[in-house]
Amino acid sequence: MSYTIQDVQEELSVVGEDIEKYIRLNKIKVAKDGSLSEKSYQTLLDLFSDQESKHNGHKNSKPVYDLIRHKIEEKQKPVFESQDQRISLFQDDAISFLKSLPAASVDIIITDPAYSGMNQRLKLGRGKIIGKYADAGKNGAKWFEEFHDTEENYRAFLQQCYRVLRNNRHIYIMFDSFSLLSLAPIARDVFEVKNVLCWDKANIGLGHYFRRRHEFILFASKGKRHLNSKSIPDVWKIKRVTASQYPTQKPTEVFELMLKGSAEKDFVVCDPFVGSGSSAIAAIKSDCKFIGCDTSEKAISVSKERVKEFLKTKTDLYQKSSLLGDDETMTKLFFEWQL
Ligand SMILES: C[S@@+](CC[C@H](N)C(=O)[O-])C[C@H]1O[C@@H](n2cnc3c(N)ncnc32)[C@H](O)[C@@H]1O
């Protein structure tokens, strides 16, 4: 794929002359016909975003968020935006939403996609899997609409994640055991995969071939970035949400731990599969900004209600109490070590 100077201009909202200056100064390769390869394009965006950070004197400077806001307003309005404009929710498809964001505009991606593989292939009993069917998605999806596990679709998703993520930043993507084997390897082509973490749910769930008690979290980076602490283990024992009001709702603590590892105050956190909004609650608790989307109307109405109430009263309507179990390291991480 190749890009033109105009593509960069549109992406960054800067004038062509500035871009040409950057190309000359940084000796970025340009083809004879003036086009840029994927690599040159990405290098240019990264350099520009680094320069912008320095110019603004702080890497979490508000203008970057304003830039997102400006772009968003041109394209679509959020379904929900908090009064202080730090939290925005959109009803959209993950790839189309990410495409609507400018390059290098978010500081961390924490997400839990609705993979179709596990649901379609690992059926129990008479073909049914766990969960309520009231909110079934289109095309035979069991609970909500699923994100199709084709390599092409997943690669397009990862490439958009890479594009919107600022340089020297982290991404966390949740995986079930099925999608880990089929899709996670593609992440290596796009990001620097650093580790695969294990979320130990403490209690067993359903499953014919060993009862399921864990999920995976792929941890990767764009560029170089250390974790905030060297004391976080790669197995996270946090209890599952029981009797959840939204299918597949995750404990906020799982997302909080990702942010403890990789975020700073005022980071723009992005979750393109927001579901019930657990990642948004984690972002608020960690003093971060948040931008997220979901295709489902139900998810957006649940997360909107949840975020609004949490901002107003600090009450989490969908997770009434802490899901930290008796694991000493987890308790220490949460209670003795503040971000
Ligand atoms: C596994 S759930 C996320 C649950 C969430 N982490 C929580 O704690 O509530 C995945 C979500 O992805 C949404 N979804 C499915 N296909 C999507 C797509 N193409 N783009 C964005 N969201 C999608 C589903 O509606 C569902 O809410």
mmCIF file of C-alpha atoms and ligand atoms in Angstrom:
data_model
loop_
_atom_site.group_PDB
_atom_site.id
_atom_site.type_symbol
_atom_site.label_atom_id
_atom_site.label_comp_id
_atom_site.label_asym_id
_atom_site.label_seq_id
_atom_site.Cartn_x
_atom_site.Cartn_y
_atom_site.Cartn_z
ATOM 1 C CA MET A 1 0.000 0.000 0.000
ATOM 2 C CA SER A 2 1.327 3.481 -0.775
ATOM 3 C CA TYR A 3 0.390 6.922 0.488
ATOM 4 C CA THR A 4 0.548 10.455 -0.858
ATOM 5 C CA ILE A 5 1.609 13.651 0.882
ATOM 6 C CA GLN A 6 -2.055 14.588 0.805
ATOM 7 C CA ASP A 7 -2.903 11.477 2.847
ATOM 8 C CA VAL A 8 -0.442 12.621 5.529
ATOM 9 C CA GLN A 9 -1.821 16.150 5.339
ATOM 10 C CA GLU A 10 -5.338 14.892 5.960
ATOM 11 C CA GLU A 11 -4.255 12.553 8.723
ATOM 12 C CA LEU A 12 -2.336 15.162 10.680
ATOM 13 C CA SER A 13 -4.170 18.325 9.680
ATOM 14 C CA VAL A 14 -0.883 20.055 8.782
ATOM 15 C CA VAL A 15 0.208 21.882 5.659
ATOM 16 C CA GLY A 16 2.080 20.105 2.842
ATOM 17 C CA GLU A 17 5.167 22.347 3.171
ATOM 18 C CA ASP A 18 5.727 21.202 6.764
ATOM 19 C CA ILE A 19 5.478 17.590 5.711
ATOM 20 C CA GLU A 20 7.988 18.073 2.911
ATOM 21 C CA LYS A 21 10.347 19.715 5.402
ATOM 22 C CA TYR A 22 10.043 16.683 7.693
ATOM 23 C CA ILE A 23 10.733 14.334 4.818
ATOM 24 C CA ARG A 24 13.906 16.215 3.879
ATOM 25 C CA LEU A 25 15.170 16.646 7.443
ATOM 26 C CA ASN A 26 14.589 13.035 8.418
ATOM 27 C CA LYS A 27 15.694 11.570 5.090
ATOM 28 C CA ILE A 28 12.468 9.628 4.674
ATOM 29 C CA LYS A 29 12.349 7.580 1.480
ATOM 30 C CA VAL A 30 9.952 8.837 -1.177
ATOM 31 C CA ALA A 31 9.316 7.000 -4.458
ATOM 32 C CA LYS A 32 9.990 8.725 -7.785
ATOM 33 C CA ASP A 33 6.278 9.375 -8.246
ATOM 34 C CA GLY A 34 6.220 11.139 -4.858
ATOM 35 C CA SER A 35 4.415 8.331 -3.011
ATOM 36 C CA LEU A 36 5.343 6.965 0.409
ATOM 37 C CA SER A 37 5.570 3.302 1.382
ATOM 38 C CA GLU A 38 3.654 2.037 4.442
ATOM 39 C CA LYS A 39 6.923 2.187 6.432
ATOM 40 C CA SER A 40 7.810 5.766 5.375
ATOM 41 C CA TYR A 41 4.247 6.877 6.047
ATOM 42 C CA GLN A 42 4.269 5.401 9.540
ATOM 43 C CA THR A 43 7.743 6.845 10.309
ATOM 44 C CA LEU A 44 6.517 10.248 9.267
ATOM 45 C CA LEU A 45 3.429 10.071 11.465
ATOM 46 C CA ASP A 46 5.503 8.902 14.430
ATOM 47 C CA LEU A 47 8.072 11.665 13.989
ATOM 48 C CA PHE A 48 5.366 14.237 13.699
ATOM 49 C CA SER A 49 3.620 13.044 16.829
ATOM 50 C CA ASP A 50 6.908 12.963 18.804
ATOM 51 C CA GLN A 51 7.703 16.479 17.619
ATOM 52 C CA GLU A 52 4.255 17.644 18.583
ATOM 53 C CA SER A 53 4.719 16.238 22.086
ATOM 54 C CA LYS A 54 8.013 18.075 22.527
ATOM 55 C CA HIS A 55 6.549 21.271 21.179
ATOM 56 C CA ASN A 56 3.694 21.100 23.628
ATOM 57 C CA GLY A 57 6.109 20.448 26.459
ATOM 58 C CA HIS A 58 4.240 17.429 27.783
ATOM 59 C CA LYS A 59 3.505 14.115 26.220
ATOM 60 C CA ASN A 60 -0.081 13.995 27.434
ATOM 61 C CA SER A 61 -0.822 17.486 26.247
ATOM 62 C CA LYS A 62 -4.426 18.403 25.670
ATOM 63 C CA PRO A 63 -4.020 19.444 22.002
ATOM 64 C CA VAL A 64 -3.610 15.811 20.940
ATOM 65 C CA TYR A 65 -6.945 14.997 22.535
ATOM 66 C CA ASP A 66 -8.418 18.114 20.996
ATOM 67 C CA LEU A 67 -7.171 16.919 17.646
ATOM 68 C CA ILE A 68 -9.103 13.690 18.124
ATOM 69 C CA ARG A 69 -12.132 15.652 19.167
ATOM 70 C CA HIS A 70 -11.861 17.908 16.169
ATOM 71 C CA LYS A 71 -11.603 14.950 13.793
ATOM 72 C CA ILE A 72 -14.472 13.180 15.509
ATOM 73 C CA GLU A 73 -16.729 16.152 15.271
ATOM 74 C CA GLU A 74 -16.132 16.220 11.539
ATOM 75 C CA LYS A 75 -17.157 12.603 11.154
ATOM 76 C CA GLN A 76 -19.579 11.516 13.829
ATOM 77 C CA LYS A 77 -20.803 12.617 17.200
ATOM 78 C CA PRO A 78 -20.249 10.499 20.301
ATOM 79 C CA VAL A 79 -23.337 8.823 21.737
ATOM 80 C CA PHE A 80 -22.047 9.914 25.106
ATOM 81 C CA GLU A 81 -19.523 12.505 26.172
ATOM 82 C CA SER A 82 -18.809 13.392 29.786
ATOM 83 C CA GLN A 83 -19.172 17.033 30.802
ATOM 84 C CA ASP A 84 -15.416 17.454 31.133
ATOM 85 C CA GLN A 85 -15.059 15.806 27.688
ATOM 86 C CA ARG A 86 -12.637 13.195 29.028
ATOM 87 C CA ILE A 87 -14.860 10.189 28.277
ATOM 88 C CA SER A 88 -16.483 9.564 24.868
ATOM 89 C CA LEU A 89 -18.478 6.564 23.651
ATOM 90 C CA PHE A 90 -19.440 5.846 20.058
ATOM 91 C CA GLN A 91 -21.751 3.328 18.461
ATOM 92 C CA ASP A 92 -19.658 2.043 15.596
ATOM 93 C CA ASP A 93 -17.769 -0.919 14.182
ATOM 94 C CA ALA A 94 -14.238 -1.225 15.633
ATOM 95 C CA ILE A 95 -12.376 -0.859 12.330
ATOM 96 C CA SER A 96 -14.484 2.006 11.041
ATOM 97 C CA PHE A 97 -14.178 3.775 14.411
ATOM 98 C CA LEU A 98 -10.388 3.388 14.488
ATOM 99 C CA LYS A 99 -10.209 4.661 10.916
ATOM 100 C CA SER A 100 -12.043 7.803 12.001
ATOM 101 C CA LEU A 101 -9.298 8.635 14.528
ATOM 102 C CA PRO A 102 -6.137 10.484 13.516
ATOM 103 C CA ALA A 103 -2.848 8.598 13.497
ATOM 104 C CA ALA A 104 -0.825 8.539 16.714
ATOM 105 C CA SER A 105 -3.666 9.930 18.768
ATOM 106 C CA VAL A 106 -4.234 7.406 21.590
ATOM 107 C CA ASP A 107 -1.841 6.408 24.367
ATOM 108 C CA ILE A 108 -2.928 2.869 25.155
ATOM 109 C CA ILE A 109 -5.345 0.300 23.722
ATOM 110 C CA ILE A 110 -6.960 -2.156 26.139
ATOM 111 C CA THR A 111 -9.554 -4.351 24.536
ATOM 112 C CA ASP A 112 -11.558 -7.554 24.645
ATOM 113 C CA PRO A 113 -12.843 -8.310 21.129
ATOM 114 C CA ALA A 114 -15.940 -10.400 20.397
ATOM 115 C CA TYR A 115 -14.159 -13.207 18.525
ATOM 116 C CA SER A 116 -16.489 -15.463 16.580
ATOM 117 C CA GLY A 117 -14.237 -18.555 16.634
ATOM 118 C CA MET A 118 -14.828 -19.795 20.150
ATOM 119 C CA ASN A 119 -18.591 -19.337 19.928
ATOM 120 C CA GLN A 120 -18.931 -20.915 16.508
ATOM 121 C CA ARG A 121 -16.701 -23.928 17.072
ATOM 122 C CA LEU A 122 -16.673 -24.842 20.728
ATOM 123 C CA LYS A 123 -20.338 -25.560 21.229
ATOM 124 C CA LEU A 124 -21.667 -27.387 24.241
ATOM 125 C CA GLY A 125 -24.592 -29.801 24.549
ATOM 126 C CA ARG A 126 -27.076 -29.274 21.749
ATOM 127 C CA GLY A 127 -25.052 -26.550 20.178
ATOM 128 C CA LYS A 128 -25.657 -23.909 22.796
ATOM 129 C CA ILE A 129 -23.007 -22.091 24.698
ATOM 130 C CA ILE A 130 -23.188 -20.181 27.928
ATOM 131 C CA GLY A 131 -25.145 -16.961 28.138
ATOM 132 C CA LYS A 132 -28.523 -15.437 27.493
ATOM 133 C CA TYR A 133 -29.789 -15.291 23.963
ATOM 134 C CA ALA A 134 -31.954 -12.243 24.343
ATOM 135 C CA ASP A 135 -29.298 -9.997 22.874
ATOM 136 C CA ALA A 136 -28.246 -12.252 20.005
ATOM 137 C CA GLY A 137 -26.392 -10.470 17.240
ATOM 138 C CA LYS A 138 -26.854 -10.728 13.493
ATOM 139 C CA ASN A 139 -25.685 -13.663 11.318
ATOM 140 C CA GLY A 140 -26.121 -16.386 13.943
ATOM 141 C CA ALA A 141 -24.031 -14.720 16.643
ATOM 142 C CA LYS A 142 -25.007 -16.010 20.069
ATOM 143 C CA TRP A 143 -24.915 -12.988 22.318
ATOM 144 C CA PHE A 144 -23.963 -9.918 20.440
ATOM 145 C CA GLU A 145 -22.579 -9.259 17.042
ATOM 146 C CA GLU A 146 -19.252 -10.997 16.579
ATOM 147 C CA PHE A 147 -16.048 -9.762 15.094
ATOM 148 C CA HIS A 148 -15.246 -12.236 12.335
ATOM 149 C CA ASP A 149 -12.096 -14.194 12.916
ATOM 150 C CA THR A 150 -10.721 -14.018 9.437
ATOM 151 C CA GLU A 151 -7.052 -13.276 9.103
ATOM 152 C CA GLU A 152 -7.851 -10.398 6.770
ATOM 153 C CA ASN A 153 -10.291 -8.787 9.191
ATOM 154 C CA TYR A 154 -7.987 -9.217 12.148
ATOM 155 C CA ARG A 155 -4.980 -7.846 10.296
ATOM 156 C CA ALA A 156 -7.001 -4.786 9.239
ATOM 157 C CA PHE A 157 -8.003 -4.299 12.881
ATOM 158 C CA LEU A 158 -4.412 -4.566 14.142
ATOM 159 C CA GLN A 159 -3.125 -2.209 11.472
ATOM 160 C CA GLN A 160 -5.643 0.406 12.535
ATOM 161 C CA CYS A 161 -4.647 -0.118 16.180
ATOM 162 C CA TYR A 162 -1.022 0.456 15.181
ATOM 163 C CA ARG A 163 -1.895 3.569 13.234
ATOM 164 C CA VAL A 164 -3.867 5.266 16.005
ATOM 165 C CA LEU A 165 -1.447 4.330 18.797
ATOM 166 C CA ARG A 166 1.259 6.870 19.561
ATOM 167 C CA ASN A 167 4.856 5.786 19.338
ATOM 168 C CA ASN A 168 6.434 4.101 22.413
ATOM 169 C CA ARG A 169 3.108 2.909 23.749
ATOM 170 C CA HIS A 170 1.463 -0.390 24.763
ATOM 171 C CA ILE A 171 -1.507 -2.451 23.642
ATOM 172 C CA TYR A 172 -3.321 -5.233 25.545
ATOM 173 C CA ILE A 173 -5.678 -7.556 23.652
ATOM 174 C CA MET A 174 -7.698 -10.280 25.367
ATOM 175 C CA PHE A 175 -7.925 -13.750 23.807
ATOM 176 C CA ASP A 176 -9.722 -17.010 24.507
ATOM 177 C CA SER A 177 -7.712 -20.177 23.899
ATOM 178 C CA PHE A 178 -9.197 -20.697 20.445
ATOM 179 C CA SER A 179 -8.473 -17.257 19.047
ATOM 180 C CA LEU A 180 -5.057 -17.168 20.715
ATOM 181 C CA LEU A 181 -3.900 -19.988 18.468
ATOM 182 C CA SER A 182 -5.578 -18.765 15.320
ATOM 183 C CA LEU A 183 -5.247 -14.979 15.473
ATOM 184 C CA ALA A 184 -2.634 -13.879 17.996
ATOM 185 C CA PRO A 185 0.327 -14.825 15.744
ATOM 186 C CA ILE A 186 -0.794 -12.118 13.296
ATOM 187 C CA ALA A 187 -0.079 -9.537 16.013
ATOM 188 C CA ARG A 188 3.641 -10.307 15.591
ATOM 189 C CA ASP A 189 3.544 -8.923 12.041
ATOM 190 C CA VAL A 190 2.256 -5.595 13.308
ATOM 191 C CA PHE A 191 3.405 -5.059 16.911
ATOM 192 C CA GLU A 192 6.332 -6.137 19.028
ATOM 193 C CA VAL A 193 4.712 -8.858 21.093
ATOM 194 C CA LYS A 194 6.304 -8.860 24.547
ATOM 195 C CA ASN A 195 4.334 -11.446 26.489
ATOM 196 C CA VAL A 196 1.103 -13.402 26.788
ATOM 197 C CA LEU A 197 -0.439 -12.871 30.203
ATOM 198 C CA CYS A 198 -2.893 -15.176 31.878
ATOM 199 C CA TRP A 199 -6.018 -13.972 33.655
ATOM 200 C CA ASP A 200 -6.776 -16.648 36.255
ATOM 201 C CA LYS A 201 -10.489 -16.352 37.078
ATOM 202 C CA ALA A 202 -10.036 -18.198 40.383
ATOM 203 C CA ASN A 203 -13.161 -20.392 39.891
ATOM 204 C CA ILE A 204 -13.862 -22.876 37.119
ATOM 205 C CA GLY A 205 -16.378 -22.243 34.353
ATOM 206 C CA LEU A 206 -17.860 -24.495 31.649
ATOM 207 C CA GLY A 207 -15.986 -26.661 29.140
ATOM 208 C CA HIS A 208 -15.888 -30.297 27.974
ATOM 209 C CA TYR A 209 -12.151 -30.609 27.695
ATOM 210 C CA PHE A 210 -10.999 -29.265 31.057
ATOM 211 C CA ARG A 211 -13.235 -26.695 32.695
ATOM 212 C CA ARG A 212 -12.150 -23.222 31.718
ATOM 213 C CA ARG A 213 -10.592 -21.006 34.351
ATOM 214 C CA HIS A 214 -8.436 -18.624 32.388
ATOM 215 C CA GLU A 215 -8.162 -16.249 29.461
ATOM 216 C CA PHE A 216 -5.136 -14.767 27.768
ATOM 217 C CA ILE A 217 -4.032 -11.193 27.332
ATOM 218 C CA LEU A 218 -1.558 -10.411 24.609
ATOM 219 C CA PHE A 219 0.784 -7.616 25.620
ATOM 220 C CA ALA A 220 2.674 -5.774 22.890
ATOM 221 C CA SER A 221 4.268 -2.451 22.122
ATOM 222 C CA LYS A 222 4.658 0.059 19.362
ATOM 223 C CA GLY A 223 8.209 1.256 19.757
ATOM 224 C CA LYS A 224 10.011 1.060 23.084
ATOM 225 C CA ARG A 225 8.396 1.534 26.449
ATOM 226 C CA HIS A 226 9.128 0.092 29.883
ATOM 227 C CA LEU A 227 6.389 -1.086 32.194
ATOM 228 C CA ASN A 228 5.634 1.198 35.129
ATOM 229 C CA SER A 229 6.748 -1.562 37.495
ATOM 230 C CA LYS A 230 8.892 -4.647 37.393
ATOM 231 C CA SER A 231 6.820 -6.309 40.128
ATOM 232 C CA ILE A 232 3.724 -7.327 38.181
ATOM 233 C CA PRO A 233 3.504 -11.098 37.583
ATOM 234 C CA ASP A 234 2.246 -12.501 34.269
ATOM 235 C CA VAL A 235 -0.595 -14.450 35.910
ATOM 236 C CA TRP A 236 -3.376 -12.236 37.263
ATOM 237 C CA LYS A 237 -5.694 -13.867 39.772
ATOM 238 C CA ILE A 238 -8.912 -11.870 39.710
ATOM 239 C CA LYS A 239 -12.356 -13.436 40.173
ATOM 240 C CA ARG A 240 -14.794 -13.550 37.250
ATOM 241 C CA VAL A 241 -17.960 -11.420 37.251
ATOM 242 C CA THR A 242 -20.838 -13.682 38.292
ATOM 243 C CA ALA A 243 -24.459 -13.042 37.345
ATOM 244 C CA SER A 244 -23.253 -10.254 35.105
ATOM 245 C CA GLN A 245 -25.803 -7.938 33.609
ATOM 246 C CA TYR A 246 -23.932 -7.833 30.300
ATOM 247 C CA PRO A 247 -22.632 -11.032 28.652
ATOM 248 C CA THR A 248 -18.860 -11.557 28.919
ATOM 249 C CA GLN A 249 -18.479 -8.586 31.272
ATOM 250 C CA LYS A 250 -14.911 -8.474 32.598
ATOM 251 C CA PRO A 251 -13.816 -7.315 36.056
ATOM 252 C CA THR A 252 -12.659 -3.694 36.019
ATOM 253 C CA GLU A 253 -9.549 -4.910 37.901
ATOM 254 C CA VAL A 254 -8.290 -6.738 34.798
ATOM 255 C CA PHE A 255 -8.265 -3.456 32.863
ATOM 256 C CA GLU A 256 -6.992 -1.496 35.870
ATOM 257 C CA LEU A 257 -3.981 -3.762 36.044
ATOM 258 C CA MET A 258 -3.207 -3.131 32.365
ATOM 259 C CA LEU A 259 -3.297 0.596 33.121
ATOM 260 C CA LYS A 260 -1.177 0.164 36.238
ATOM 261 C CA GLY A 261 1.412 -1.486 34.022
ATOM 262 C CA SER A 262 1.428 0.991 31.166
ATOM 263 C CA ALA A 263 -0.505 4.219 31.681
ATOM 264 C CA GLU A 264 0.194 7.674 33.030
ATOM 265 C CA LYS A 265 -2.266 10.227 34.347
ATOM 266 C CA ASP A 266 -4.298 11.778 31.500
ATOM 267 C CA PHE A 267 -3.371 9.104 28.967
ATOM 268 C CA VAL A 268 -5.995 8.635 26.249
ATOM 269 C CA VAL A 269 -7.200 5.041 26.708
ATOM 270 C CA CYS A 270 -8.972 3.405 23.750
ATOM 271 C CA ASP A 271 -11.242 0.328 23.722
ATOM 272 C CA PRO A 272 -12.930 -0.386 20.380
ATOM 273 C CA PHE A 273 -15.027 -3.279 21.867
ATOM 274 C CA VAL A 274 -16.300 -1.537 24.968
ATOM 275 C CA GLY A 275 -19.185 -3.886 25.928
ATOM 276 C CA SER A 276 -20.517 -2.929 29.361
ATOM 277 C CA GLY A 277 -17.808 -0.287 29.838
ATOM 278 C CA SER A 278 -15.479 -2.052 32.312
ATOM 279 C CA SER A 279 -12.428 -0.559 30.569
ATOM 280 C CA ALA A 280 -13.987 2.922 30.740
ATOM 281 C CA ILE A 281 -14.517 2.559 34.503
ATOM 282 C CA ALA A 282 -10.897 1.387 34.846
ATOM 283 C CA ALA A 283 -9.735 4.454 32.887
ATOM 284 C CA ILE A 284 -11.700 6.818 35.144
ATOM 285 C CA LYS A 285 -10.309 5.115 38.266
ATOM 286 C CA SER A 286 -6.794 5.544 36.831
ATOM 287 C CA ASP A 287 -7.250 9.275 36.047
ATOM 288 C CA CYS A 288 -7.121 8.677 32.325
ATOM 289 C CA LYS A 289 -9.219 9.885 29.411
ATOM 290 C CA PHE A 290 -11.238 7.315 27.490
ATOM 291 C CA ILE A 291 -12.538 6.827 24.001
ATOM 292 C CA GLY A 292 -14.377 3.674 22.980
ATOM 293 C CA CYS A 293 -17.001 2.130 20.730
ATOM 294 C CA ASP A 294 -19.240 -0.896 20.307
ATOM 295 C CA THR A 295 -21.600 -1.913 17.529
ATOM 296 C CA SER A 296 -24.312 -2.947 19.968
ATOM 297 C CA GLU A 297 -26.972 -0.475 21.035
ATOM 298 C CA LYS A 298 -27.377 -2.402 24.284
ATOM 299 C CA ALA A 299 -23.624 -2.172 25.054
ATOM 300 C CA ILE A 300 -23.611 1.545 24.440
ATOM 301 C CA SER A 301 -26.674 2.169 26.579
ATOM 302 C CA VAL A 302 -25.242 0.013 29.415
ATOM 303 C CA SER A 303 -21.783 1.612 29.307
ATOM 304 C CA LYS A 304 -23.257 5.099 29.061
ATOM 305 C CA GLU A 305 -25.459 4.523 32.131
ATOM 306 C CA ARG A 306 -22.532 2.926 33.978
ATOM 307 C CA VAL A 307 -20.025 5.690 33.221
ATOM 308 C CA LYS A 308 -22.516 8.488 33.982
ATOM 309 C CA GLU A 309 -23.375 7.028 37.376
ATOM 310 C CA PHE A 310 -19.751 6.331 38.221
ATOM 311 C CA LEU A 311 -18.712 9.888 37.397
ATOM 312 C CA LYS A 312 -21.557 11.254 39.490
ATOM 313 C CA THR A 313 -21.506 9.011 42.561
ATOM 314 C CA LYS A 314 -18.435 6.740 42.260
ATOM 315 C CA THR A 315 -20.871 3.800 42.286
ATOM 316 C CA ASP A 316 -20.306 1.051 39.740
ATOM 317 C CA LEU A 317 -23.802 -0.155 38.834
ATOM 318 C CA TYR A 318 -22.492 -3.256 37.033
ATOM 319 C CA GLN A 319 -19.778 -4.426 39.406
ATOM 320 C CA LYS A 320 -20.869 -3.822 42.961
ATOM 321 C CA SER A 321 -17.721 -5.020 44.725
ATOM 322 C CA SER A 322 -14.043 -5.706 44.224
ATOM 323 C CA LEU A 323 -13.186 -8.976 42.475
ATOM 324 C CA LEU A 324 -9.704 -9.276 43.911
ATOM 325 C CA GLY A 325 -9.462 -12.624 45.628
ATOM 326 C CA ASP A 326 -7.036 -13.769 48.239
ATOM 327 C CA ASP A 327 -3.935 -13.428 46.071
ATOM 328 C CA GLU A 328 -1.356 -11.482 48.034
ATOM 329 C CA THR A 329 0.489 -9.982 45.056
ATOM 330 C CA MET A 330 -2.726 -8.734 43.488
ATOM 331 C CA THR A 331 -3.825 -7.163 46.758
ATOM 332 C CA LYS A 332 -0.457 -5.453 47.142
ATOM 333 C CA LEU A 333 -0.569 -4.153 43.595
ATOM 334 C CA PHE A 334 -3.969 -2.610 44.150
ATOM 335 C CA PHE A 335 -3.741 -1.341 47.695
ATOM 336 C CA GLU A 336 -0.115 -0.499 48.257
ATOM 337 C CA TRP A 337 0.870 0.740 44.882
ATOM 338 C CA GLN A 338 -0.924 3.664 43.316
ATOM 339 C CA LEU A 339 -0.413 4.612 39.684
HETATM 340 C C1 LIG B 1 -16.313 -9.581 24.746
HETATM 341 S S1 LIG B 1 -17.397 -8.230 24.640
HETATM 342 C C2 LIG B 1 -16.607 -6.950 25.554
HETATM 343 C C3 LIG B 1 -16.957 -7.030 27.003
HETATM 344 C C4 LIG B 1 -16.319 -5.914 27.805
HETATM 345 N N1 LIG B 1 -14.901 -6.064 27.923
HETATM 346 C C5 LIG B 1 -16.917 -5.836 29.197
HETATM 347 O O1 LIG B 1 -16.212 -5.993 30.183
HETATM 348 O O2 LIG B 1 -18.138 -5.641 29.274
HETATM 349 C C6 LIG B 1 -17.152 -7.732 23.014
HETATM 350 C C7 LIG B 1 -18.041 -6.595 22.521
HETATM 351 O O3 LIG B 1 -17.727 -6.343 21.156
HETATM 352 C C8 LIG B 1 -18.887 -5.868 20.490
HETATM 353 N N2 LIG B 1 -18.667 -6.036 19.045
HETATM 354 C C9 LIG B 1 -18.884 -7.108 18.248
HETATM 355 N N3 LIG B 1 -18.491 -6.857 16.993
HETATM 356 C C10 LIG B 1 -17.989 -5.610 16.994
HETATM 357 C C11 LIG B 1 -17.393 -4.788 16.016
HETATM 358 N N4 LIG B 1 -17.246 -5.212 14.764
HETATM 359 N N5 LIG B 1 -16.978 -3.559 16.372
HETATM 360 C C12 LIG B 1 -17.133 -3.103 17.658
HETATM 361 N N6 LIG B 1 -17.700 -3.832 18.628
HETATM 362 C C13 LIG B 1 -18.110 -5.066 18.309
HETATM 363 C C14 LIG B 1 -20.007 -6.689 21.091
HETATM 364 O O4 LIG B 1 -21.235 -6.010 20.958
HETATM 365 C C15 LIG B 1 -19.548 -6.825 22.556
HETATM 366 O O5 LIG B 1 -20.140 -5.855 23.363
#
